[in-house]
Amino acid sequence: MLRMSKMTDYGIVLMTELARAEGDTRTTRELAARTRVPLPSASKVLKGLLQAGLVVSQRGANGGYGLARPATSLSLAELVSALEGPVSLTECGVHATSAMPCELESVCQVRGHWRLINQAIQEALGRLTLADLLAPAPRMPERLVGLGVPSRPQHPAAPPNASSTSVTGVRS
Amino acid sequence: MLRMSKMTDYGIVLMTELARAEGDTRTTRELAARTRVPLPSASKVLKGLLQAGLVVSQRGANGGYGLARPATSLSLAELVSALEGPVSLTECGVHATSAMPCELESVCQVRGHWRLINQAIQEALGRLTLADLLAPAPRMPERLVGLGVPSRPQHPAAPPNASSTSVTGVRS
DNA sequence: TGCAATGTGGACTGAATCGGTCCAGATTAC
DNA sequence: GTAATCTGGACCGATTCAGTCCACATTGCA
Ligand code: SF4
Ligand code: SF4
């Protein structure tokens, strides 16, 4: 479960709720109530979203938050990278944030591959917009088809039950 | 940086090294030395890999680890889910592991969408095999093309610099 | 003017996880 | 029988996560 932090998840839920009232501003309490996100947490997340420039705020009485840009031009990639940091499964390629660059980086043979995988995921996420998440129907728009469809059934030697849902419960 | 745990990363590196000597078994020390992974950690990871059934072990003198199946039939999805648990960015959809099912799940409007996204990533990872990671060249095989290529340039209103690398450094 | 509503910034904490280490066995080759 | 090697588990420090709280600034309205 290479999880996304729960705060990020909250952020996305709140943003979709915010997007349902385009133009209008919503107060933190309203958003929290409609989404069931605990109020203090909602507040915290919205602050973060504000600093990232994804929402605009109106202080004082009758205040509230509103989308900074139309929902159709807010990509999912922007959201998660603003809330969670650069989207990358591995540590390599993000040493921009310094901290601890992976020690093996100099001899690692797989690094190049991960770079491409990360990039692919990032682009896929960038192709989805907030507006796409508004539809209540669980049908995913065609913007993601590239991901799900195996371009060609290449591996004839593919394991019979390798879809990883069969391997659950093995660890933690 | 929705990170994959470092242990998982190690596991993959070790597996590729193990795959370079197909048939032969490699001792933990050898693997650790070649990959620069700290020995105790390598040991730990390999144990996990063993319980997941991805490697086979030979005890005693001249012992070591070997791949349980040919590298061409070991998908990346299997690896990460064995080491890290089910691959899912969100908490919903994995309550199989019980623990804490997301509270909002009953009213969440985005859940359906995430389910598809997770599934897409999972399938993309499942399309890559260990053998694909062996090539030292950073060229990614065509097995991943579906991810990187935008099927059609749909959003004319796409933000000019929304590729998320431009939003780095905003938060931790 | 004063009050109530609302966002802002930051500090704080308890709990969980992660990365890493270590050791007491069991098993096998020679 | 001895050395090499895997096996299972315990263990610990550091970090991060989720969540809460408060003192303050800003605004609308009576
Ligand atoms: S350099 Fe290799 S080991 Fe280090 S984070 Fe990248 S892929 Fe993982
Ligand atoms: S149900 Fe909604 S809020 Fe809960 S984990 Fe799934 S997407 Fe996130």
XYZ file of C-alpha atoms (C1' of nucleotides) and ligand atoms in Angstrom:
420
model
C 0.000 0.000 0.000
C 2.392 2.712 -1.174
C 0.076 5.169 0.373
C -0.531 8.786 -0.225
C -0.770 10.594 3.100
C -4.277 10.909 4.411
C -4.026 14.674 4.474
C -3.447 14.661 0.751
C -6.470 12.502 0.294
C -8.524 14.911 2.355
C -7.229 17.743 0.269
C -8.495 16.204 -2.907
C -11.875 15.442 -1.439
C -12.172 19.004 -0.201
C -11.151 20.399 -3.545
C -13.812 18.460 -5.368
C -16.388 19.694 -2.919
C -15.114 23.202 -3.439
C -15.357 22.735 -7.160
C -19.045 21.927 -6.933
C -19.753 25.550 -6.105
C -17.714 27.330 -8.701
C -17.573 31.028 -8.174
C -19.077 30.847 -4.719
C -16.797 30.594 -1.734
C -17.327 27.931 0.867
C -16.506 28.243 4.514
C -14.272 25.657 6.137
C -17.148 24.480 8.272
C -19.366 23.908 5.283
C -16.738 21.907 3.475
C -15.930 19.828 6.527
C -19.568 19.104 7.177
C -20.324 17.999 3.632
C -17.291 15.797 3.276
C -17.194 14.474 6.841
C -13.574 15.493 7.088
C -12.801 16.419 10.724
C -12.942 20.183 10.999
C -9.450 20.906 12.366
C -7.868 18.710 9.770
C -9.833 20.320 7.009
C -8.622 23.672 8.199
C -5.028 22.521 8.187
C -5.236 21.105 4.703
C -6.874 24.195 3.316
C -4.090 26.328 4.699
C -1.619 24.220 2.824
C -3.671 24.460 -0.322
C -3.693 28.222 0.062
C 0.076 28.507 0.292
C 0.376 26.359 -2.781
C -1.779 28.879 -4.574
C -4.486 26.410 -5.484
C -7.245 28.165 -3.593
C -7.960 31.755 -2.742
C -9.265 32.915 0.598
C -11.549 35.616 1.819
C -11.090 36.504 5.441
C -13.485 37.902 7.974
C -17.194 37.389 8.231
C -18.779 35.851 5.144
C -15.319 34.667 4.274
C -14.345 31.328 2.851
C -12.290 29.540 0.279
C -12.649 29.365 -3.459
C -10.831 27.714 -6.317
C -7.926 29.721 -7.649
C -8.473 28.464 -11.178
C -11.304 26.762 -13.018
C -11.577 23.101 -12.188
C -10.844 22.099 -15.751
C -7.323 23.475 -15.524
C -6.354 21.993 -12.167
C -4.572 18.728 -12.712
C -4.424 15.955 -10.189
C -0.657 15.980 -10.441
C -0.621 19.536 -9.234
C -2.769 18.681 -6.271
C -0.780 15.765 -4.987
C 2.574 17.392 -5.595
C 1.464 20.502 -3.784
C 0.213 18.547 -0.797
C 2.593 15.636 -0.763
C 5.707 16.834 -2.497
C 7.095 15.675 -5.816
C 5.413 12.534 -7.071
C 8.059 9.857 -7.230
C 8.012 6.314 -5.958
C 11.748 6.272 -5.419
C 14.125 8.626 -3.690
C 16.331 9.195 -6.662
C 15.534 12.093 -8.921
C 14.172 14.298 -6.173
C 17.374 15.270 -4.398
C 16.250 18.773 -5.088
C 14.857 18.594 -1.588
C 18.309 17.507 -0.474
C 17.889 15.661 2.808
C 19.220 12.233 1.965
C 20.017 11.311 -1.597
C 20.004 7.567 -2.012
C 23.444 6.135 -1.302
C 23.282 3.524 -4.027
C 22.536 6.088 -6.653
C 26.014 5.901 -8.138
C 25.925 2.175 -8.792
C 22.202 1.540 -9.035
C 21.235 -0.206 -12.237
C 17.498 0.313 -11.983
C 17.499 3.998 -11.374
C 17.005 4.918 -15.005
C 13.986 2.705 -15.261
C 12.333 4.147 -12.194
C 12.810 7.600 -13.556
C 10.702 6.717 -16.547
C 8.075 4.970 -14.496
C 7.736 7.952 -12.202
C 7.495 10.230 -15.158
C 4.801 8.089 -16.690
C 2.689 8.112 -13.566
C 3.173 11.809 -13.213
C 2.012 12.461 -16.723
C -0.966 10.203 -16.315
C -1.967 12.104 -13.198
C -1.401 15.351 -15.004
C -3.848 14.357 -17.665
C -6.668 14.190 -15.142
C -8.296 17.370 -13.937
C -10.399 18.236 -10.944
C -13.370 18.493 -13.238
C -12.969 14.837 -14.119
C -13.461 13.888 -10.491
C -16.770 15.677 -10.231
C -18.787 13.165 -12.161
C -20.494 10.949 -9.611
C -20.431 8.060 -12.033
C -17.512 5.711 -11.493
C -16.822 5.710 -15.206
C -13.397 7.070 -15.845
C -13.096 9.471 -18.761
C -11.113 8.396 -21.743
C -8.234 10.528 -20.538
C -6.836 7.537 -18.698
C -7.333 4.794 -21.212
C -3.668 4.705 -22.029
C -3.004 3.274 -18.624
C -5.439 0.472 -18.363
C -5.274 -1.144 -21.761
C -2.326 -3.404 -22.410
C -1.031 -2.155 -25.715
C -0.363 -5.698 -26.800
C -0.629 -8.987 -24.969
C 3.089 -9.450 -24.988
C 3.983 -11.851 -22.211
C 2.658 -15.285 -22.980
C 4.608 -16.568 -19.990
C 2.718 -14.259 -17.664
C 1.976 -15.930 -14.341
C -1.598 -17.161 -14.027
C -2.504 -15.090 -10.993
C 0.007 -12.347 -10.785
C -2.313 -9.405 -10.544
C -1.006 -8.764 -7.049
C -4.385 -8.887 -5.427
C -3.626 -12.545 -5.030
C -0.519 -11.838 -3.065
C -2.120 -9.771 -0.363
C -1.691 -10.522 3.286
C 1.849 -11.643 2.841
C 3.339 -8.845 4.775
C 2.205 -6.268 7.284
C 6.891 12.217 -2.751
C 4.370 9.459 -2.261
C 7.225 7.201 -1.490
C 7.646 3.513 -1.654
C 9.416 2.319 1.475
C 13.156 2.090 1.129
C 13.100 -1.589 1.984
C 10.928 -2.216 -1.021
C 13.345 -0.313 -3.156
C 16.198 -2.405 -1.833
C 14.211 -5.512 -2.574
C 13.868 -4.619 -6.202
C 17.516 -3.767 -6.568
C 18.472 -7.051 -4.974
C 16.130 -8.967 -7.198
C 17.602 -7.514 -10.338
C 21.066 -8.392 -9.119
C 19.831 -11.869 -8.367
C 18.372 -12.100 -11.815
C 21.728 -11.425 -13.416
C 22.905 -14.862 -12.355
C 19.967 -16.947 -13.435
C 20.208 -20.506 -12.234
C 23.061 -19.789 -9.900
C 22.370 -18.913 -6.316
C 23.900 -15.873 -4.735
C 24.779 -15.466 -1.109
C 23.445 -12.559 0.848
C 26.916 -11.141 1.225
C 27.555 -11.216 -2.486
C 24.315 -9.448 -3.259
C 24.863 -6.837 -0.595
C 28.396 -6.169 -1.797
C 27.423 -5.755 -5.432
C 24.478 -3.520 -4.777
C 25.956 -1.595 -1.849
C 22.869 -2.364 0.161
C 23.841 -2.604 3.861
C 24.223 -6.250 4.715
C 21.755 -6.551 7.601
C 19.080 -4.769 5.635
C 19.655 -6.952 2.629
C 19.232 -9.971 4.825
C 15.988 -8.680 6.203
C 14.567 -7.909 2.820
C 15.528 -11.278 1.409
C 13.740 -13.008 4.250
C 10.604 -11.157 3.359
C 11.046 -12.053 -0.278
C 11.391 -15.672 0.720
C 8.147 -15.741 2.662
C 6.412 -14.169 -0.276
C 7.627 -17.050 -2.372
C 9.530 -14.907 -4.824
C 12.915 -16.433 -4.083
C 14.081 -19.867 -3.015
C 16.775 -20.445 -0.455
C 19.495 -22.996 0.060
C 20.749 -23.205 3.589
C 24.082 -24.240 4.957
C 27.493 -23.838 3.461
C 27.453 -22.932 -0.209
C 23.917 -21.801 0.345
C 22.282 -18.705 -1.047
C 19.210 -17.311 -2.699
C 17.862 -17.832 -6.167
C 14.890 -16.619 -8.141
C 11.791 -18.714 -7.647
C 10.637 -18.138 -11.214
C 12.274 -16.924 -14.397
C 12.747 -13.183 -14.449
C 10.465 -12.795 -17.426
C 7.483 -13.946 -15.424
C 8.054 -11.861 -12.312
C 6.088 -8.665 -12.584
C 6.970 -5.479 -10.806
C 3.496 -5.380 -9.348
C 4.155 -8.651 -7.626
C 7.352 -7.378 -6.136
C 6.033 -4.203 -4.658
C 2.835 -5.757 -3.388
C 4.760 -8.536 -1.742
C 7.111 -6.144 -0.021
C 4.894 -3.189 0.530
C 1.394 -4.533 0.610
C -1.379 -3.943 -1.909
C -0.567 -1.155 -4.310
C -3.128 1.559 -3.758
C -2.672 5.269 -3.330
C -5.783 5.552 -1.197
C -7.022 3.652 1.795
C -10.302 2.635 0.295
C -10.469 -0.635 -1.529
C -7.937 -2.385 0.671
C -9.964 -2.876 3.833
C -9.022 -6.484 3.374
C -6.229 -5.682 5.755
C -8.874 -4.302 8.090
C -7.114 -1.895 10.405
C -8.901 1.349 9.674
C -11.245 1.628 6.735
C -11.578 5.219 5.688
C -14.402 6.906 7.587
C -15.562 8.985 4.660
C -15.964 5.966 2.504
C -19.739 6.014 2.723
C -20.124 9.554 1.449
C -16.934 9.971 -0.552
C -17.573 11.062 -4.109
C -14.099 10.464 -5.465
C -13.667 6.932 -4.280
C -14.802 5.374 -7.515
C -12.312 7.379 -9.480
C -9.421 6.431 -7.253
C -10.300 2.824 -7.621
C -9.773 3.058 -11.346
C -6.576 5.052 -11.037
C -5.124 2.535 -8.633
C -6.136 -0.257 -10.918
C -4.503 1.444 -13.853
C -1.206 1.901 -12.046
C -1.330 -1.646 -10.854
C -1.834 -2.964 -14.345
C 0.939 -0.812 -15.698
C 3.279 -2.155 -13.057
C 2.104 -5.642 -13.803
C 3.082 -5.231 -17.419
C 6.710 -4.729 -16.484
C 8.827 -7.720 -15.561
C 12.076 -8.121 -13.736
C 13.713 -8.935 -17.023
C 12.821 -5.478 -18.271
C 14.853 -3.918 -15.485
C 18.000 -5.766 -16.422
C 18.839 -3.738 -19.463
C 21.423 -1.155 -18.378
C 20.158 1.238 -21.001
C 17.691 3.766 -19.631
C 15.417 3.151 -22.581
C 12.139 1.858 -21.375
C 10.681 -1.011 -23.369
C 7.523 -0.407 -25.276
C 5.578 -2.160 -22.589
C 5.018 1.150 -20.885
C 4.236 3.370 -23.812
C 0.576 3.476 -22.940
C 1.445 5.543 -19.922
C 3.629 8.231 -21.318
C 1.885 9.192 -24.498
C -1.122 11.438 -24.173
C -3.711 9.634 -26.260
C -4.974 12.942 -27.591
C -4.151 16.521 -26.722
C -7.511 17.075 -25.149
C -7.211 19.982 -22.763
C -6.604 23.174 -24.649
C -7.036 25.016 -21.351
C -4.202 23.105 -19.784
C -2.120 25.284 -17.506
C 1.116 26.424 -19.096
C 3.421 24.920 -16.497
C 1.401 22.400 -14.635
C 3.673 19.421 -14.960
C 4.101 19.419 -11.205
C 7.801 19.769 -11.370
C 7.098 23.430 -11.342
C 5.317 23.219 -8.051
C 8.092 21.626 -6.095
C 9.374 23.029 -2.904
C 6.019 24.271 -1.825
C 5.694 21.904 1.059
C 8.149 19.795 3.011
C -17.637 51.565 17.292
C -17.986 46.943 18.752
C -18.938 42.260 18.070
C -19.154 37.960 15.814
C -17.505 35.166 12.217
C -13.750 33.577 9.800
C -9.134 32.610 8.062
C -3.631 32.364 9.522
C 0.282 30.751 11.411
C 2.426 27.946 14.318
C 3.241 24.929 18.220
C 2.270 20.769 20.234
C 1.509 15.687 21.165
C 0.659 10.781 21.021
C 1.073 7.011 18.094
C 2.730 4.575 14.398
C 6.017 3.442 11.081
C 10.650 3.123 9.165
C 15.377 2.162 8.749
C 18.641 -0.349 10.731
C 20.965 -3.654 13.941
C 21.703 -7.794 16.536
C 21.548 -12.399 18.166
C 20.280 -17.243 19.244
C 19.321 -21.022 16.549
C 18.796 -24.513 12.409
C 20.752 -26.474 8.341
C 24.057 -27.994 5.143
C 28.779 -28.850 2.719
C 33.167 -30.437 3.306
C 32.678 -31.435 13.641
C 33.318 -27.169 12.024
C 32.593 -23.292 9.258
C 29.412 -21.041 6.342
C 24.927 -19.734 5.619
C 20.022 -18.935 6.071
C 15.836 -18.108 9.702
C 13.071 -16.049 12.864
C 12.421 -12.706 15.884
C 13.395 -9.038 19.106
C 14.969 -4.573 19.602
C 15.859 0.522 19.261
C 16.296 5.412 17.774
C 14.543 8.667 14.700
C 11.219 10.365 11.921
C 6.814 11.172 10.221
C 1.727 11.241 10.524
C -2.723 12.504 12.093
C -4.877 15.318 14.804
C -5.668 19.156 18.095
C -5.309 23.683 19.997
C -4.512 28.518 20.615
C -3.320 33.506 19.947
C -4.028 36.643 16.452
C -5.450 39.265 12.139
C -9.138 40.512 9.168
C -13.684 41.515 7.648
C -18.875 42.292 7.552
C -22.595 44.066 9.896
C -25.516 46.050 13.422
S 19.154 5.045 -6.991
Fe 18.385 2.915 -7.133
S 18.249 2.267 -4.985
Fe 18.462 4.508 -4.927
S 16.313 5.263 -4.871
Fe 16.914 5.188 -7.044
S 16.228 3.168 -7.721
Fe 16.221 3.077 -5.483
S -13.133 6.803 0.487
Fe -12.589 8.823 -0.352
S -11.567 9.840 1.362
Fe -11.601 7.655 1.895
S -9.650 6.842 1.114
Fe -11.135 6.537 -0.539
S -10.930 8.400 -1.802
Fe -9.913 8.865 0.147
